[in-house]
PDB file of N, CA and C in Angstrom:
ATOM      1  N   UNK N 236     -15.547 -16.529  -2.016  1.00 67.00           N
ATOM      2  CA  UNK N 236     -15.184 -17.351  -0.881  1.00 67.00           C
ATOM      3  C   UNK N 236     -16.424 -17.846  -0.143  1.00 67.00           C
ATOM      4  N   UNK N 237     -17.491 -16.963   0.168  1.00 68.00           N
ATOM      5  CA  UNK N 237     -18.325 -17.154   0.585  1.00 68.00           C
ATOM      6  C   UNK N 237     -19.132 -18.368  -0.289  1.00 68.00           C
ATOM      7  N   UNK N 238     -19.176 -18.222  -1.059  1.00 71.00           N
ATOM      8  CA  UNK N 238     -20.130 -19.391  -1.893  1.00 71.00           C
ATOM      9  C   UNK N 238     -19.309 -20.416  -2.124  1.00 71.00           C
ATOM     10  N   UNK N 239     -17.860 -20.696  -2.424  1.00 77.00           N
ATOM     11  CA  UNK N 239     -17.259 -21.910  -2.130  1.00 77.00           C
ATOM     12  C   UNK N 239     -17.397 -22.535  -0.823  1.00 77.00           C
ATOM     13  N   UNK N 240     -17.211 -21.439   0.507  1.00 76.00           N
ATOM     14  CA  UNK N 240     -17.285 -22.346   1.557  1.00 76.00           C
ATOM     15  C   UNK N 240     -18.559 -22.811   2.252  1.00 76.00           C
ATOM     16  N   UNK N 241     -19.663 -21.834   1.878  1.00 77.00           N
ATOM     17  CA  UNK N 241     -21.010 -22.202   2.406  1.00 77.00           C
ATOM     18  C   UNK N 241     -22.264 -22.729   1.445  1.00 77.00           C
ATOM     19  N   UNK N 242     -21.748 -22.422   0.234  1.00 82.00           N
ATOM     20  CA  UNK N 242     -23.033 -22.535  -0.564  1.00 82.00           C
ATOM     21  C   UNK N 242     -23.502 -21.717  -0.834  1.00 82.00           C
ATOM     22  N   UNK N 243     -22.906 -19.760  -0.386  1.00 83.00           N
ATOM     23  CA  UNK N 243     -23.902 -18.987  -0.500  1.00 83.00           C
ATOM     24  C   UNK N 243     -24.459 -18.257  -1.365  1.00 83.00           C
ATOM     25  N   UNK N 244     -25.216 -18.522  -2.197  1.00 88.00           N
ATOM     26  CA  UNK N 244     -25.482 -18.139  -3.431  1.00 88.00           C
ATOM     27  C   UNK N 244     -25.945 -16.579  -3.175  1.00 88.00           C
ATOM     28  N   UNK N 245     -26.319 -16.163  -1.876  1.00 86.00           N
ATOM     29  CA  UNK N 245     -26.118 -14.329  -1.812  1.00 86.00           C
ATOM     30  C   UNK N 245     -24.689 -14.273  -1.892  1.00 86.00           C
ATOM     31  N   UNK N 246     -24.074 -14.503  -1.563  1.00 86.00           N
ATOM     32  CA  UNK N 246     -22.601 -14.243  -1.237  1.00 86.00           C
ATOM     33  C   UNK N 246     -22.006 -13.866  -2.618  1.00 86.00           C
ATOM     34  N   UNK N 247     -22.436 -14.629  -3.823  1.00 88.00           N
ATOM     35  CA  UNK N 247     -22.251 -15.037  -5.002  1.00 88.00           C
ATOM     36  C   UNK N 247     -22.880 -13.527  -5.918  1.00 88.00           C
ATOM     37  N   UNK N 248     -23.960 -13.387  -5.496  1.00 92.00           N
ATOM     38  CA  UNK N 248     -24.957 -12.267  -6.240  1.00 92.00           C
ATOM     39  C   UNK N 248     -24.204 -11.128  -5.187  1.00 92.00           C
ATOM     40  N   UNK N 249     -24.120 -10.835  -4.418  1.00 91.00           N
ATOM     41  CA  UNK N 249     -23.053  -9.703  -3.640  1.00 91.00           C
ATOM     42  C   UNK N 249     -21.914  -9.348  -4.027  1.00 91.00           C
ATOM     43  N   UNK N 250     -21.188 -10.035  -4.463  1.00 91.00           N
ATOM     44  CA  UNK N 250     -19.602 -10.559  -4.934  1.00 91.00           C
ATOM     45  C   UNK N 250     -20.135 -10.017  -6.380  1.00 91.00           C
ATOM     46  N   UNK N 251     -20.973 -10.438  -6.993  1.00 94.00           N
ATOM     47  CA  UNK N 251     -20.925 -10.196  -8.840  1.00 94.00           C
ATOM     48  C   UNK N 251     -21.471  -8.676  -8.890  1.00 94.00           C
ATOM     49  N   UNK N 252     -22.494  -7.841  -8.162  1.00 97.00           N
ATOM     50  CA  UNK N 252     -23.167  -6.936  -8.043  1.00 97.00           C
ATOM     51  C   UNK N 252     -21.885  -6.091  -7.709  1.00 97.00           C
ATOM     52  N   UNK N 253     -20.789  -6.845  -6.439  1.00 96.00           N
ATOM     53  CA  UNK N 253     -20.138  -5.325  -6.264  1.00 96.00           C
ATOM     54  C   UNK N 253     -18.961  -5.128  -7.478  1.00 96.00           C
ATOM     55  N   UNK N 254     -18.481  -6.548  -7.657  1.00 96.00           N
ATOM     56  CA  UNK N 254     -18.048  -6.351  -9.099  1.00 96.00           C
ATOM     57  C   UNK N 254     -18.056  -5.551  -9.794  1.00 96.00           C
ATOM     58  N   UNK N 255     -19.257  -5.239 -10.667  1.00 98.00           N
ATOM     59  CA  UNK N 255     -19.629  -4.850 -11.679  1.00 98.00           C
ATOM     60  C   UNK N 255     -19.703  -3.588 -11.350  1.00 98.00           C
ATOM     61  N   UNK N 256     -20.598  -2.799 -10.493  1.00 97.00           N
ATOM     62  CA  UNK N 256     -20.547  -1.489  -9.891  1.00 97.00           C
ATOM     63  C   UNK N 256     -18.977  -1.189  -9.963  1.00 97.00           C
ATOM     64  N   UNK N 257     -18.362  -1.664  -9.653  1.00 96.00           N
ATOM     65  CA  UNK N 257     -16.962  -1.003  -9.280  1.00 96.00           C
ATOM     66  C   UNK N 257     -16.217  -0.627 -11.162  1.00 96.00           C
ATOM     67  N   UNK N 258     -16.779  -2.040 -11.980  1.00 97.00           N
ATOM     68  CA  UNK N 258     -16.122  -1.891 -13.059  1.00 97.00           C
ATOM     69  C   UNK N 258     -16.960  -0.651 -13.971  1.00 97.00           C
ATOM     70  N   UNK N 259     -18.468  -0.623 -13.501  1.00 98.00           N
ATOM     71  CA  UNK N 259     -18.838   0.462 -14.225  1.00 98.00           C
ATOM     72  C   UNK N 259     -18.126   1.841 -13.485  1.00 98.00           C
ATOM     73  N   UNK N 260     -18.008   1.749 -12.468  1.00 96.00           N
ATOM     74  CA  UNK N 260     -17.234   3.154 -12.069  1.00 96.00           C
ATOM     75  C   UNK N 260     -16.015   3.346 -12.680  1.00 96.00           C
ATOM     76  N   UNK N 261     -14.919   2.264 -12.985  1.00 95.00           N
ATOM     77  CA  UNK N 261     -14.094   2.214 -13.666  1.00 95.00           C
ATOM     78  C   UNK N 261     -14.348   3.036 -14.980  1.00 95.00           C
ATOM     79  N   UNK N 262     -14.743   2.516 -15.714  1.00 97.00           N
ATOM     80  CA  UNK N 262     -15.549   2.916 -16.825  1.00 97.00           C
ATOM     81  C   UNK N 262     -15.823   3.958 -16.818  1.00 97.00           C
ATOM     82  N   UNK N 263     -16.087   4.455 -16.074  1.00 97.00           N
ATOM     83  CA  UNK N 263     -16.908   6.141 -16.308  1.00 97.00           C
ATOM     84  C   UNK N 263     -15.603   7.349 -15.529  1.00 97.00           C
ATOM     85  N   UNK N 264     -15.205   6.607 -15.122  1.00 93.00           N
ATOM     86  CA  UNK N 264     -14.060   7.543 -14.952  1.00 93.00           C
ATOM     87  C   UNK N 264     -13.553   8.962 -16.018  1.00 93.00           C
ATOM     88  N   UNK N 265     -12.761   8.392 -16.984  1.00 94.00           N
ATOM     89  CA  UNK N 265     -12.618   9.355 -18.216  1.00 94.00           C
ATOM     90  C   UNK N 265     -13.328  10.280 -18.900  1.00 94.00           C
ATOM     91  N   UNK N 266     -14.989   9.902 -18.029  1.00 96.00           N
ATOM     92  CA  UNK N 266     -15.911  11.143 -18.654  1.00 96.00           C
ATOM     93  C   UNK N 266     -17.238  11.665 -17.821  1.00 96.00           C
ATOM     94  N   UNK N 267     -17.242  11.050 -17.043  1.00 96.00           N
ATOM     95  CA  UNK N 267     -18.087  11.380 -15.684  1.00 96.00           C
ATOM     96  C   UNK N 267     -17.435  11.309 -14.233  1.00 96.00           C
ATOM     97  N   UNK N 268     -16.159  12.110 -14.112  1.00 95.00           N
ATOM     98  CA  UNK N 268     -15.241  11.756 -13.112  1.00 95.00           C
ATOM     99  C   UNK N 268     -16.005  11.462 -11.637  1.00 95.00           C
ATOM    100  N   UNK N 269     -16.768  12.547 -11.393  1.00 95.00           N
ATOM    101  CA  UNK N 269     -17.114  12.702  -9.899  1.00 95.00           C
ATOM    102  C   UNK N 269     -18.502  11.359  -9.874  1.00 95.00           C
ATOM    103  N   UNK N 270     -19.040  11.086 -10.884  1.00 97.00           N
ATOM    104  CA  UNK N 270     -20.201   9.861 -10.614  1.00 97.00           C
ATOM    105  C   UNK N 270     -19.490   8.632 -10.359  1.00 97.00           C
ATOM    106  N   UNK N 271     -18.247   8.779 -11.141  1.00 97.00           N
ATOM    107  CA  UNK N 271     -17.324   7.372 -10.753  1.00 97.00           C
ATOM    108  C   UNK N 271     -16.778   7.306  -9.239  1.00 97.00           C
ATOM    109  N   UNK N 272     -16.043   8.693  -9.125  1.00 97.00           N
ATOM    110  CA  UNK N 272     -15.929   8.594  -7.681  1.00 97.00           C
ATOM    111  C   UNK N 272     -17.044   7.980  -6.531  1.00 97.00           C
ATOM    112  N   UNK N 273     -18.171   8.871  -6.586  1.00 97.00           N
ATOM    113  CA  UNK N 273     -19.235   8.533  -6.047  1.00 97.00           C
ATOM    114  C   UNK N 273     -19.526   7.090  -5.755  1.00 97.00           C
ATOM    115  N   UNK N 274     -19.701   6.794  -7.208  1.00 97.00           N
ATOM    116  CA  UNK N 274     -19.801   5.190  -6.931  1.00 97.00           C
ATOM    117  C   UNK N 274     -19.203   4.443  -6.234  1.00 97.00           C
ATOM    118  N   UNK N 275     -18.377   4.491  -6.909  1.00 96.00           N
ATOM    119  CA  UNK N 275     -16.706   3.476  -5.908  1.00 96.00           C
ATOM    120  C   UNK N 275     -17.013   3.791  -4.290  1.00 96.00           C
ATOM    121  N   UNK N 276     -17.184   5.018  -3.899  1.00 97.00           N
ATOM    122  CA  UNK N 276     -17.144   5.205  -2.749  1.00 97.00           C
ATOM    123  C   UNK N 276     -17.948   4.839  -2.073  1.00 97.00           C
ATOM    124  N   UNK N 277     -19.407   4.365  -2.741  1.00 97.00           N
ATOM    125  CA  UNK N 277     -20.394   4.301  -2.021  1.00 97.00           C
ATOM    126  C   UNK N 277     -20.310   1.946  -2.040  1.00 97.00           C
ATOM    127  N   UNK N 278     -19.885   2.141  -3.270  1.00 97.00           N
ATOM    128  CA  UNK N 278     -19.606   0.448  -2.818  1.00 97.00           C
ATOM    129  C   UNK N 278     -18.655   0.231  -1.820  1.00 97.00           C
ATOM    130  N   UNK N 279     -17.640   1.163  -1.946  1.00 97.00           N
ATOM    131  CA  UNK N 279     -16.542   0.346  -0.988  1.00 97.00           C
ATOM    132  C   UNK N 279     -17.093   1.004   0.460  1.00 97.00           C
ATOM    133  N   UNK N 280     -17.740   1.854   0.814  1.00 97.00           N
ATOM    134  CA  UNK N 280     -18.290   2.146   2.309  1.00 97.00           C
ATOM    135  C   UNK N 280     -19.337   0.829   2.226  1.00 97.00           C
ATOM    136  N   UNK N 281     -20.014   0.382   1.914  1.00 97.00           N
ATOM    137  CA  UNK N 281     -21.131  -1.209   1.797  1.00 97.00           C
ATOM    138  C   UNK N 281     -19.914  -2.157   2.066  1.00 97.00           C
ATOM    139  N   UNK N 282     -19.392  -2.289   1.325  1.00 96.00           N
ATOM    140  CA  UNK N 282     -18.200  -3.364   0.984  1.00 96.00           C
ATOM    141  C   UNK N 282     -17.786  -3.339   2.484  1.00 96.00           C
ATOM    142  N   UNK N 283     -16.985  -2.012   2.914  1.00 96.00           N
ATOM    143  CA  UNK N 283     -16.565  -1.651   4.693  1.00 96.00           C
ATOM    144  C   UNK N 283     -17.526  -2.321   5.707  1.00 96.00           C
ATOM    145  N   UNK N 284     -19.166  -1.780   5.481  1.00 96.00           N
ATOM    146  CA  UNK N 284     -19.707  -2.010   6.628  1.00 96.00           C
ATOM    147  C   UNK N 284     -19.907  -3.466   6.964  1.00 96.00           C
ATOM    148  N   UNK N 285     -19.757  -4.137   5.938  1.00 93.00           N
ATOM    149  CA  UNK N 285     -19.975  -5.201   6.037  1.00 93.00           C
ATOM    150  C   UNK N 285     -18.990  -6.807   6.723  1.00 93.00           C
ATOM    151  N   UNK N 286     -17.813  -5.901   5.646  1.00 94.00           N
ATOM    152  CA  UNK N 286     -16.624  -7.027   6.694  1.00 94.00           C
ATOM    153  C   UNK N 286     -15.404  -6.589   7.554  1.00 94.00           C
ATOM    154  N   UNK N 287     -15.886  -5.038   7.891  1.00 95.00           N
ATOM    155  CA  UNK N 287     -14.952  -4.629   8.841  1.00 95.00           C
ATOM    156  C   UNK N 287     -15.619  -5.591  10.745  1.00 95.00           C
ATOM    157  N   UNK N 288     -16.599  -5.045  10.488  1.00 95.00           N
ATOM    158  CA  UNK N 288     -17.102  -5.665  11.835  1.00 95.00           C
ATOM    159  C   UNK N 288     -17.001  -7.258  11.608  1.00 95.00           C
ATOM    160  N   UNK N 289     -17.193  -8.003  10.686  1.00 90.00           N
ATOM    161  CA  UNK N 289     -17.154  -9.355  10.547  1.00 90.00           C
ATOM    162  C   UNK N 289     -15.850  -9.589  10.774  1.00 90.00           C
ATOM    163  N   UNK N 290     -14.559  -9.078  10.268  1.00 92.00           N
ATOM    164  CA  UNK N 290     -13.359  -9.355  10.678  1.00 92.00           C
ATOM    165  C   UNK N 290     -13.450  -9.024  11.946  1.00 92.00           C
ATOM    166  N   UNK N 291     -13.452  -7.614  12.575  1.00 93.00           N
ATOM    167  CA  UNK N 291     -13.036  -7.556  14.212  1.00 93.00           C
ATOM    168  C   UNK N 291     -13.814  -8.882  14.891  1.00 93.00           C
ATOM    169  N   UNK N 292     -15.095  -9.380  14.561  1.00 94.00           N
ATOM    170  CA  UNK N 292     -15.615 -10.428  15.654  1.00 94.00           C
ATOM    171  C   UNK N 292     -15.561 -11.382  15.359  1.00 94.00           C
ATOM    172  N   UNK N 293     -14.776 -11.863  13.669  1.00 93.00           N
ATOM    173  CA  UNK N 293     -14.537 -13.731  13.613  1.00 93.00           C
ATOM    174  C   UNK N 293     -13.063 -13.860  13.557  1.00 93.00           C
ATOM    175  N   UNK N 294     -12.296 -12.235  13.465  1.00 89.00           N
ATOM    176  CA  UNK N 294     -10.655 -12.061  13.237  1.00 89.00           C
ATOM    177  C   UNK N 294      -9.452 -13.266  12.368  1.00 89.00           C
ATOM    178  N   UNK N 295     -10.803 -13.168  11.101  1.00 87.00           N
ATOM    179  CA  UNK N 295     -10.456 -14.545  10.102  1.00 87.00           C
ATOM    180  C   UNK N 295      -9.876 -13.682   9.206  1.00 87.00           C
ATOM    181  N   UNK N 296      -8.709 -13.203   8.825  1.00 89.00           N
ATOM    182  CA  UNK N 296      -8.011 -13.249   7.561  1.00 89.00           C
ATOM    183  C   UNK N 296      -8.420 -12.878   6.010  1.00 89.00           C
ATOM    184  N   UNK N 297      -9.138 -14.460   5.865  1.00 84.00           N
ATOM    185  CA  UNK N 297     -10.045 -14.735   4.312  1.00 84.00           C
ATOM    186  C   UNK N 297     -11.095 -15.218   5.204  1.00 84.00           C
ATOM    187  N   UNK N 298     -12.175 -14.528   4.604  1.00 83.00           N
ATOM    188  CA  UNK N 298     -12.060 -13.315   3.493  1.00 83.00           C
ATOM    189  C   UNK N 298     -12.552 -11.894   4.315  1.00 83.00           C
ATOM    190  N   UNK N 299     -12.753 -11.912   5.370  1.00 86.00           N
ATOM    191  CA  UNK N 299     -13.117 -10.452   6.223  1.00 86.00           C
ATOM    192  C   UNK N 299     -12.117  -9.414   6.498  1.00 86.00           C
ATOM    193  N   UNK N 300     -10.855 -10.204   6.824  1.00 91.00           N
ATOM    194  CA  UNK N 300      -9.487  -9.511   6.993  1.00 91.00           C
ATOM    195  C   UNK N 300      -9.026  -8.629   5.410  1.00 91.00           C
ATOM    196  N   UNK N 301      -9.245  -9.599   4.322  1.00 93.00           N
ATOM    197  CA  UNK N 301      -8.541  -8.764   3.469  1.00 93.00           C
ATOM    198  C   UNK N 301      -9.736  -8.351   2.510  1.00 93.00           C
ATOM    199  N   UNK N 302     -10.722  -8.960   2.571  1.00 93.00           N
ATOM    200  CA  UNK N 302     -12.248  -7.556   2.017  1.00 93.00           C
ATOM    201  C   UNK N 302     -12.460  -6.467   2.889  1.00 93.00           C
ATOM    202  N   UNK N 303     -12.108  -6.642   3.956  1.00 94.00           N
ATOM    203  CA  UNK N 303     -12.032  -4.983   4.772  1.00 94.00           C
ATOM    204  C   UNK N 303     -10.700  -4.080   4.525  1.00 94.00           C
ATOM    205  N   UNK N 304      -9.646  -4.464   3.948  1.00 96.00           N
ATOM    206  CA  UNK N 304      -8.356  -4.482   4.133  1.00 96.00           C
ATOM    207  C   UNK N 304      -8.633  -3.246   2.754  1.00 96.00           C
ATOM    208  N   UNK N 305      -9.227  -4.565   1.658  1.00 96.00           N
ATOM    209  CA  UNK N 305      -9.247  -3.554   0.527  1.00 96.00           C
ATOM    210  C   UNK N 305     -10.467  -2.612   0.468  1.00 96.00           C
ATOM    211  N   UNK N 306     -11.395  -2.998   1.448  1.00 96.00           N
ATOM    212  CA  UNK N 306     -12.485  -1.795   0.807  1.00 96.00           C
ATOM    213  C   UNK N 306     -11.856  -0.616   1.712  1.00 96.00           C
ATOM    214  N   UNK N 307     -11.238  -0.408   2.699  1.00 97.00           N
ATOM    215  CA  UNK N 307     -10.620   0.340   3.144  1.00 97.00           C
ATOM    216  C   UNK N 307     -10.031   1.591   2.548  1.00 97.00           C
ATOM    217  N   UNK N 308      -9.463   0.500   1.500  1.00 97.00           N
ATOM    218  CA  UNK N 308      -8.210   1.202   0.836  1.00 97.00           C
ATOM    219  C   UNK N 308      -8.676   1.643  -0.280  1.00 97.00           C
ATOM    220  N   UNK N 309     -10.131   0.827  -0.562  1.00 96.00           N
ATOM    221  CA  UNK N 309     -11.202   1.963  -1.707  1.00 96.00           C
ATOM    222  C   UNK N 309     -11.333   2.927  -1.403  1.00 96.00           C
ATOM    223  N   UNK N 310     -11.681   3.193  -0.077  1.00 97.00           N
ATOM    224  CA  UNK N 310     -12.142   4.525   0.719  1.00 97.00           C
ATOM    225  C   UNK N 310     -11.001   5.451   0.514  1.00 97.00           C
ATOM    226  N   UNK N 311      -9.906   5.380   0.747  1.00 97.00           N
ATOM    227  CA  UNK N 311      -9.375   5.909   1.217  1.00 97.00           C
ATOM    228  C   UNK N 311      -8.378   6.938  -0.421  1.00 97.00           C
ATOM    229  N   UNK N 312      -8.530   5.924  -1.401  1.00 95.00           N
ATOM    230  CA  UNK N 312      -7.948   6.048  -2.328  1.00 95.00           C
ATOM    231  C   UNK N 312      -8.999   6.802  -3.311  1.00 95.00           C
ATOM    232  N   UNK N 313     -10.280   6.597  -3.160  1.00 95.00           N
ATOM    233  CA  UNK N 313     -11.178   7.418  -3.770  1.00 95.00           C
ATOM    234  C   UNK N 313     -11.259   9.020  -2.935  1.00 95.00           C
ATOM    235  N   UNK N 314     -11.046   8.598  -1.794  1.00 96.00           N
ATOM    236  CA  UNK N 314     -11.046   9.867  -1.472  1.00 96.00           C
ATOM    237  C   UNK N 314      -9.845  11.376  -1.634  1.00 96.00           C
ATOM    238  N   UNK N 315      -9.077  10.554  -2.025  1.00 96.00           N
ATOM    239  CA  UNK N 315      -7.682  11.209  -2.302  1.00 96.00           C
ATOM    240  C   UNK N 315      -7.613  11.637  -3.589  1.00 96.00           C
ATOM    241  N   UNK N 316      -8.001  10.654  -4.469  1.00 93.00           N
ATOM    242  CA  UNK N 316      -8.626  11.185  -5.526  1.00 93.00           C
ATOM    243  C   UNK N 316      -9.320  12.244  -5.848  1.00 93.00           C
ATOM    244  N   UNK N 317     -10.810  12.371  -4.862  1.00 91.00           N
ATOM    245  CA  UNK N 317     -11.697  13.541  -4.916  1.00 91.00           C
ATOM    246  C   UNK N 317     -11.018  14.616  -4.429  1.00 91.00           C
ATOM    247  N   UNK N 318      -9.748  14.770  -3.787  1.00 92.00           N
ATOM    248  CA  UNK N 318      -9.444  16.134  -3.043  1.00 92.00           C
ATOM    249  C   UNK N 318      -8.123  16.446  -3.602  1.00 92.00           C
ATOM    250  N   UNK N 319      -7.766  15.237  -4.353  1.00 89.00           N
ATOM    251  CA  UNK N 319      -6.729  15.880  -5.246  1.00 89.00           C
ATOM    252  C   UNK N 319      -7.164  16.169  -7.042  1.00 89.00           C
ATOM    253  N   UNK N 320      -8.453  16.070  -7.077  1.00 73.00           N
ATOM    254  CA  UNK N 320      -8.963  16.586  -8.322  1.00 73.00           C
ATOM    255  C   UNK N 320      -8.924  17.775  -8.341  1.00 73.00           C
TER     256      UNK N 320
END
């Protein structure tokens, strides 16, 4: 969203970087459980810090409303994970 609406080619390299982190955590799930956790958790707390406060102070929807919405729910779901392992 960010790079459609501004041009932002960080926005673009942010967006593909957290991507991929998330899919290698995917990935490693089935045989390095707790590094996958780790991971995920540590993107989606980045992922959090970033457009939770951007939603509370531009209270736009797309894309701060629902990239905080879901890294949230990274958090929250990785963590449930780790304590129900």
């Amino acid at each position: 969203m960010g790079y459609l609406k501004a041009k932002s080619t960080a926005s673009l390299i942010a967006g593909g970087t957290s991507g991929v982190l998330l899919l290698v955590a995917s990935f490693l799930l089935p045989e390095k459980f707790q590094a996958a956790l780790m991971l995920g958790l540590i993107v989606s707390v980045l992922l959090a810090g970033k457009f939770v406060p951007d939603f509370i102070h531009k209270k736009a929807i797309v894309p701060g409303g629902l990239m905080a919405a879901l890294s949230m729910a990274g958090i929250v779901v990785t963590l449930l994970a780790w304590y129900k392992k």
